Short mmCIF file of C-alpha atoms in Angstrom, two decimals:
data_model
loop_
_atom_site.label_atom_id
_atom_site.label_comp_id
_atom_site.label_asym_id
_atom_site.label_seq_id
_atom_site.Cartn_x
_atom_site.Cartn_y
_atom_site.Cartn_z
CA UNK A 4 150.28 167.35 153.77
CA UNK A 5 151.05 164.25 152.47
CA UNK A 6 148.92 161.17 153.79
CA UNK A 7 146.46 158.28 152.41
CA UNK A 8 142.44 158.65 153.18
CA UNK A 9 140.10 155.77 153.18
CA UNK A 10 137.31 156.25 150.15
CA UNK A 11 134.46 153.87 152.21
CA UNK A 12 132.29 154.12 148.97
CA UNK A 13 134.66 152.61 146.78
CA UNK A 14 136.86 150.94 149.14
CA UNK A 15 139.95 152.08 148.12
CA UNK A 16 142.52 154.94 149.54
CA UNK A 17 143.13 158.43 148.24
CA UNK A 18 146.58 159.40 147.92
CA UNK A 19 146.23 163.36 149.35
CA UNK A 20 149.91 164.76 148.31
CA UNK A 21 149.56 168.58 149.09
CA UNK A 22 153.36 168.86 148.25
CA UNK A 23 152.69 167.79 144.73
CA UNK A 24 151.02 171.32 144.13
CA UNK A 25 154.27 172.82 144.06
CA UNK A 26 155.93 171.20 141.29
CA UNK A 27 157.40 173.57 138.86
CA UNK A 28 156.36 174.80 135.22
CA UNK A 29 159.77 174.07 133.80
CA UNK A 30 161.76 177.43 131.95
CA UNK A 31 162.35 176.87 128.65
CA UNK A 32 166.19 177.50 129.37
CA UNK A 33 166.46 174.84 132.37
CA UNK A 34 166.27 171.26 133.00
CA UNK A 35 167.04 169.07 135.49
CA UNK A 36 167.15 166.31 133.90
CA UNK A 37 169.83 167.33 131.34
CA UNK A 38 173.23 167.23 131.58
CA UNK A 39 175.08 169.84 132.83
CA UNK A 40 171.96 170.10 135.66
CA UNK A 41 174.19 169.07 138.27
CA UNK A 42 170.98 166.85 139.47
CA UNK A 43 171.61 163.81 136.79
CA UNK A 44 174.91 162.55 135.26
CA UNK A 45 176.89 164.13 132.66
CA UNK A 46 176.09 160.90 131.12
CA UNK A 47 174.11 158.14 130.83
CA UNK A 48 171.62 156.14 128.47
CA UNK A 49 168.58 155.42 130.79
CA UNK A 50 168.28 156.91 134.23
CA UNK A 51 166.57 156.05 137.52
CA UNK A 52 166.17 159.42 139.45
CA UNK A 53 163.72 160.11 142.93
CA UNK A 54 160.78 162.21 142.11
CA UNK A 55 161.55 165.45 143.80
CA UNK A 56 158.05 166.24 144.59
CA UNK A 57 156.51 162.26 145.03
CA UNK A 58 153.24 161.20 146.38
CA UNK A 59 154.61 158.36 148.00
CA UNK A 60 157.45 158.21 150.31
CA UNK A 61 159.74 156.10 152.35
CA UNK A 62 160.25 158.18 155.18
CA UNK A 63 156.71 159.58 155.41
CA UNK A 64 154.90 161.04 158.30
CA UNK A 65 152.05 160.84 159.87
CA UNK A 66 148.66 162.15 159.03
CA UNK A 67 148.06 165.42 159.41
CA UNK A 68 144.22 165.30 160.05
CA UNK A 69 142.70 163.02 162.40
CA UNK A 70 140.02 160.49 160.69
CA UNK A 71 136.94 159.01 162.82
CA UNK A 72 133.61 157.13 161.84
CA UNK A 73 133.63 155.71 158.69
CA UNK A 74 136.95 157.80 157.63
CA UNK A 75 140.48 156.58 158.46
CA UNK A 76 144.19 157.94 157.18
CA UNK A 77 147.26 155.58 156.75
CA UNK A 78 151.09 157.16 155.81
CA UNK A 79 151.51 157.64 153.09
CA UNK A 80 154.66 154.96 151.94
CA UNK A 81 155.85 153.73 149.13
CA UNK A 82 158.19 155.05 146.14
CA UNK A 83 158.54 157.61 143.40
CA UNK A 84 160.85 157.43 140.85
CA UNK A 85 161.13 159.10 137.41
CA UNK A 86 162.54 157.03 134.98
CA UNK A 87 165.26 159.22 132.46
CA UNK A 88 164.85 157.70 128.27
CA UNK A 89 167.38 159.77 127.50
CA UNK A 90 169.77 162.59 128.10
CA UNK A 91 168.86 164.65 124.62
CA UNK A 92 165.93 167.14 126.58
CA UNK A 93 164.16 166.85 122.57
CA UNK A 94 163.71 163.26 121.81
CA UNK A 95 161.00 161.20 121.98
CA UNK A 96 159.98 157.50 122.24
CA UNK A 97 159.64 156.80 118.53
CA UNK A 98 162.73 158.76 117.63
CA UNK A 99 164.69 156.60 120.21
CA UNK A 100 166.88 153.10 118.73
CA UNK A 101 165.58 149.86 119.23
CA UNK A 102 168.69 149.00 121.27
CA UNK A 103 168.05 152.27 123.45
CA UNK A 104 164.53 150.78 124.22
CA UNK A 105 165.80 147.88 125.11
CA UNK A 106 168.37 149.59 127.78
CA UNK A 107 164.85 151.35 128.78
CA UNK A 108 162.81 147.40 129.17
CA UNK A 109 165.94 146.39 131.18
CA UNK A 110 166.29 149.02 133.33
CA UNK A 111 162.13 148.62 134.33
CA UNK A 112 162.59 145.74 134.64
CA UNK A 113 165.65 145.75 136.89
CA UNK A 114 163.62 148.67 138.98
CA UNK A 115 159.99 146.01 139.30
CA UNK A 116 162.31 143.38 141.17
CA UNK A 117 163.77 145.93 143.10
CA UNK A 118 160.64 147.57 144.48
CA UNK A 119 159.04 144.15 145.01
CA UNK A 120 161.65 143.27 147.87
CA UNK A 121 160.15 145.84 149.65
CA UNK A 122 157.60 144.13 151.70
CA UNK A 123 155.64 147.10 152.21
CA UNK A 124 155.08 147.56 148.27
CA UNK A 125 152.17 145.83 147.09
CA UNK A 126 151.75 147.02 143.42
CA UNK A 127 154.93 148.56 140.81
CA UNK A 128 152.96 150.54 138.63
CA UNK A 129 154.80 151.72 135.60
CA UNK A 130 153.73 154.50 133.04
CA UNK A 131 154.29 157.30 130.86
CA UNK A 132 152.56 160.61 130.44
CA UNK A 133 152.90 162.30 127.49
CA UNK A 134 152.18 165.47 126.54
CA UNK A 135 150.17 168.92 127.94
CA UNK A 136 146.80 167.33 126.66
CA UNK A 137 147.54 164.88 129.77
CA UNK A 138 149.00 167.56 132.25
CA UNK A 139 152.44 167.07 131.55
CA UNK A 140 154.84 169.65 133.28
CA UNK A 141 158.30 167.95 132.36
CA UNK A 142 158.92 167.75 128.34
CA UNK A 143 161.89 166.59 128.73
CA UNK A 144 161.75 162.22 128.05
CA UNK A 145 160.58 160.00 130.93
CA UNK A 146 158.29 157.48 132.32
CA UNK A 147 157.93 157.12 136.11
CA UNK A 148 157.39 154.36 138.46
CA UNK A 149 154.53 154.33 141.43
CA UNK A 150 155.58 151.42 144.59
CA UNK A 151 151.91 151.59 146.14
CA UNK A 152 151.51 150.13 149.86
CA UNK A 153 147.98 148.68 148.33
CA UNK A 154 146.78 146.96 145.36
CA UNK A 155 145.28 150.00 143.13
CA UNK A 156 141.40 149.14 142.49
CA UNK A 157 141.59 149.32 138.97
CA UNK A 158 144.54 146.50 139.00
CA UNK A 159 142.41 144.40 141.54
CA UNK A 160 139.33 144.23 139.37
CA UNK A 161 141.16 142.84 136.82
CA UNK A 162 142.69 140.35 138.63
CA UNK A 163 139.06 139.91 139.95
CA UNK A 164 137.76 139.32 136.59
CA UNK A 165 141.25 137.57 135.37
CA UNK A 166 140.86 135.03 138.42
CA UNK A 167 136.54 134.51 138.33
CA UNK A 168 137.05 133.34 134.40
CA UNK A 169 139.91 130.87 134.84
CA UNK A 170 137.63 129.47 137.57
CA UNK A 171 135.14 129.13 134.91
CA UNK A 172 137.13 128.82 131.79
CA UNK A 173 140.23 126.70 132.69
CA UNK A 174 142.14 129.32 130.87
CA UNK A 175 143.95 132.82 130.70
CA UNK A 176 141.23 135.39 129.81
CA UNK A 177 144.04 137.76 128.25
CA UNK A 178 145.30 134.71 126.61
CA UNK A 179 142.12 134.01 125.14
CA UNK A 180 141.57 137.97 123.96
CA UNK A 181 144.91 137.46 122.23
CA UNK A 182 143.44 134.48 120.29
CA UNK A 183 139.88 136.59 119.52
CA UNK A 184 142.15 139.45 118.35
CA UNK A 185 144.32 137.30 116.30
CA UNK A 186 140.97 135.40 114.95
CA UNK A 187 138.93 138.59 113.90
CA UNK A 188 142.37 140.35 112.43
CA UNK A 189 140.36 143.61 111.91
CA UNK A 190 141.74 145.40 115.21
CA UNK A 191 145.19 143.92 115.08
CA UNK A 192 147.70 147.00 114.45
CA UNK A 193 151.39 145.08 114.23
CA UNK A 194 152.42 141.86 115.90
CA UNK A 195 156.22 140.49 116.15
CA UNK A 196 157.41 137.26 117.49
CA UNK A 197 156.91 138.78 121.39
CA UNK A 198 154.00 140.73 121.53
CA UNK A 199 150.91 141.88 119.63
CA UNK A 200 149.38 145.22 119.63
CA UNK A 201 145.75 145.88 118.89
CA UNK A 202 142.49 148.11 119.52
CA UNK A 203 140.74 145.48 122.08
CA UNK A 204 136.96 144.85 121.73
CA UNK A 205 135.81 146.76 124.36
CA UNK A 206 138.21 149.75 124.63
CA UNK A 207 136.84 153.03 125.94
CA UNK A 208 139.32 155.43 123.75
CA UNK A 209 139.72 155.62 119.99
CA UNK A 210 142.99 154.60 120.04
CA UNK A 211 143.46 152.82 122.98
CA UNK A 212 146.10 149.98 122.26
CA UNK A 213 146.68 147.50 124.31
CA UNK A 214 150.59 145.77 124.33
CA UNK A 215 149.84 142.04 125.34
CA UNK A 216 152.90 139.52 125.17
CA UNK A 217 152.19 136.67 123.43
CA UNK A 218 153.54 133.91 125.92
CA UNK A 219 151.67 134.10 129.19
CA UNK A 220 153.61 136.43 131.66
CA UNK A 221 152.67 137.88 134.27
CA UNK A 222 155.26 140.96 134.64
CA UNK A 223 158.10 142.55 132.75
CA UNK A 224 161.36 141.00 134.98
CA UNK A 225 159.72 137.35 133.54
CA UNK A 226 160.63 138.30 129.54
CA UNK A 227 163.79 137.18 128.69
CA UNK A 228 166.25 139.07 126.27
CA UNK A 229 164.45 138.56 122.79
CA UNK A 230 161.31 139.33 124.55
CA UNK A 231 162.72 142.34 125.73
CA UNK A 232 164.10 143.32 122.42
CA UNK A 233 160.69 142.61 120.99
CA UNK A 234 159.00 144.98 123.62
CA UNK A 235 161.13 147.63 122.63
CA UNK A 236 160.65 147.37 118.70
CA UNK A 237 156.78 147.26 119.80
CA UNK A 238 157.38 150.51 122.00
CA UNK A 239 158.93 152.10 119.33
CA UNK A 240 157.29 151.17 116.39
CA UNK A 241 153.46 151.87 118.44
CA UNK A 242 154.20 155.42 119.43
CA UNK A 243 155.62 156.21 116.33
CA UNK A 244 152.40 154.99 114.72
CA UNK A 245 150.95 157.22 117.05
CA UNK A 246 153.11 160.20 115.96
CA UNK A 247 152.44 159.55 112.55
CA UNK A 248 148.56 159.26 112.51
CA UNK A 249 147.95 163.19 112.36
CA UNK A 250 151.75 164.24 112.05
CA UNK A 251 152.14 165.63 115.51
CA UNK A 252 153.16 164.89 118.94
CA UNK A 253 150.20 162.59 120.09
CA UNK A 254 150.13 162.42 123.56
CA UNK A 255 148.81 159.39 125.47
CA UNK A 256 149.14 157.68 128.97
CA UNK A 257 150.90 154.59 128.92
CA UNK A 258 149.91 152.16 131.91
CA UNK A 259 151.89 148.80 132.53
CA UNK A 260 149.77 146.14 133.77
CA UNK A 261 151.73 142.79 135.48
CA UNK A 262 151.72 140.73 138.41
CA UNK A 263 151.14 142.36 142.23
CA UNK A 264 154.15 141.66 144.40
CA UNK A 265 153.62 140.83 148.48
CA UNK A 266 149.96 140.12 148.06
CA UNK A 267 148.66 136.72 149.61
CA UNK A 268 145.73 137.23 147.85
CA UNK A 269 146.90 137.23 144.87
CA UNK A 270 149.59 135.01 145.30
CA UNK A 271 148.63 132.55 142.60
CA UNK A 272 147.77 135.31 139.86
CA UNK A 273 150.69 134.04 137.50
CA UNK A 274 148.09 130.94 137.04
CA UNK A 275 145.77 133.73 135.60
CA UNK A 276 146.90 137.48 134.98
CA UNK A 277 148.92 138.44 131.91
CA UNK A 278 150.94 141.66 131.59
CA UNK A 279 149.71 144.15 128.83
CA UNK A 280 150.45 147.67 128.28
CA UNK A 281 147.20 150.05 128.23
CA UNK A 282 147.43 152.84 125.99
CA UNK A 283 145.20 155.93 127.03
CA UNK A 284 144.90 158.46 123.84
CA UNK A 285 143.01 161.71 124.46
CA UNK A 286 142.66 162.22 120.37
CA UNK A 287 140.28 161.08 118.59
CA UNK A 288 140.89 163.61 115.81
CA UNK A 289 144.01 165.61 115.36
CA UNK A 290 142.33 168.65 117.14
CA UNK A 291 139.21 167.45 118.93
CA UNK A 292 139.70 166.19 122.76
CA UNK A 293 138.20 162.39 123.86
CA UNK A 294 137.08 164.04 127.31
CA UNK A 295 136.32 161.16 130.21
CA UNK A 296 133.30 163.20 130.84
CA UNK A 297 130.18 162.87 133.89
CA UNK A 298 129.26 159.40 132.59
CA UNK A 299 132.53 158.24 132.55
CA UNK A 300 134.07 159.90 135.60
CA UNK A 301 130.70 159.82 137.72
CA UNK A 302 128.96 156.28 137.27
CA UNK A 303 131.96 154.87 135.29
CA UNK A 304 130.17 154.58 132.50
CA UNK A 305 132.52 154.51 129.30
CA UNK A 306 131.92 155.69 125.84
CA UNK A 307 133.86 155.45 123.12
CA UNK A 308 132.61 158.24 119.91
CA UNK A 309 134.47 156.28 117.51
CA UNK A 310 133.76 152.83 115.91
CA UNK A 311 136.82 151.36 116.75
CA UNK A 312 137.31 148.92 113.48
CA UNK A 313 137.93 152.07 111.03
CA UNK A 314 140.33 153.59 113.72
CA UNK A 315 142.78 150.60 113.98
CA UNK A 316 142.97 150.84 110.10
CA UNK A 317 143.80 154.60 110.15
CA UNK A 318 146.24 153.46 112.56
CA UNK A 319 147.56 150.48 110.80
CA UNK A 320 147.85 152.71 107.64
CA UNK A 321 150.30 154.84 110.27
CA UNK A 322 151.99 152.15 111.55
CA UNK A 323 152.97 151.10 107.97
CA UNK A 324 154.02 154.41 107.12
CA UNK A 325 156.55 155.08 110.24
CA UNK A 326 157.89 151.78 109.94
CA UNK A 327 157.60 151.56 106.08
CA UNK A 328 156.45 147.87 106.34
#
């Protein structure tokens, strides 16, 4: 069963992927994504590869289960790919080059226009997850890339919020978090010519960076090379930080945020949305879990247990340290 169902409560569908409960537990001996696999080249840098087990689908079906009343079902389209950092099964982000990172920008970036020709595709959602804490099955390095047939409601509320205040404000509301970041200093972690990186006002994990480019852009294919080189330096140099901050694999979720594609809606959201990368870190000590618990799962409710001030200096203290700036 693979299929989308209607949520009426929240107005928004449910991706039901039955198939995805078959995914494997890898063997410690086997890959597919390494070399000699016979399911990836014997060699390459970066790698675009179709999730074997995806939730959405070009060729999909039709639902399974008949909807009626308030319920209804919709195929379940769209596009799953798995996007290869490297070929070495042990590497990491942080342990990656600057110049490999870069091939890793291009290549997502090369993969957003792609997707967006497809008029069916509404959203390109890029992201990483990282680590067991997070429910990852595959160690070996790799982001992946969702092509959703609607506009994920998390993404629309932003560009909700994005839109309502430049109706108010006259200006970018990302734009003008950058300049309250910049302004208060305390929750900055690293900034280079391209990007800055902080712990944002409001955010709901410990350390939940946010990525924000500096020049207002609205998705990744709109940098051009030195912005792209400065994305990668950022990606490296945050995760690393990350790494660092109790000298362990940290995982985290790693959500890109940018511009809708094939929404008239939205059509004039470059005027007012602002592509940032959302960091979600289950830590919030080396060994103690930040669980989205009942009030933040049922009535959406965040709470963050840390002051967030004294946790973007124990993470500019680690940022220092991996970069030894």
């Amino acid at each position: 069963m693979a299929e989308l169902r209607w949520n009426p409560l929240l107005r928004t569908w449910t991706i039901v992927a039955g198939n995805r409960q078959f995914r494997p537990h890898l063997p410690k001996d086997w890959c597919p994504f390494c070399p000699g696999s016979g399911k990836v080249p014997e060699d390459y840098d970066v790698y675009v590869y179709d999730n074997d087990f995806p939730a959405l689908t070009v060729d999909p079906g039709q639902p399974d289960v008949a909807a009626g009343g308030p319920y209804k079902a919709a195929p379940n389209y769209g596009k799953c790919e798995v996007i290869l950092y490297s070929p070495d099964h042990h590497s990491t982000l942080p342990s990656l080059s600057a110049e490999h990172i870069y091939k890793l920008v291009c290549l997502l970036a090369q993969r957003y226009t792609t997707l967006a020709q497809d008029p069916k595709i509404k959203y390109v959602f890029e992201f990483e997850n990282r680590g067991e804490e997070v429910g990852v099955t595959m160690p070996h390095p790799h982001g992946q890339i969702y092509g959703y047939p609607f506009l994920p409601q998390k993404i629309q509320v932003e560009l909700d919020s994005c839109r309502d205040y430049f109706q108010e404000q006259g200006r970018c509301l990302i734009c003008d978090m950058n300049r309250e970041e910049t302004a208060f200093k305390q929750r900055i972690i690293a900034e280079n010519e391209g990007f800055l990186a902080y712990l944002p006002y409001f955010t709901d994990y410990p350390y939940g960076v946010f990525i924000v480019s500096k020049n207002h852009k609205g998705h990744i294919a709109q940098f051009d090379e030195q912005e792209k080189r400065d994305l990668a330096v950022m990606l490296k140099n945050i995760t690393g930080a990350f790494d660092t901050l109790f000298n362990k694999l940290f995982p985290y979720m790693m959500c890109f945020h940018q511009l809708p594609v094939n929404c008239d809606e939205y059509q004039d959201a470059g005027d007012y949305y602002h592509f940032h990368i959302e960091f979600y870190t289950p830590l919030r000590e080396a060994n103690k879990i930040k669980y989205y618990a009942s009030s933040e799962m049922g009535a959406w409710a965040a709470c963050n247990p840390n002051t967030l001030e004294p946790m973007a200096e124990s993470l500019r203290q680690a940022y220092r340290q991996f970069t030894g700036k």
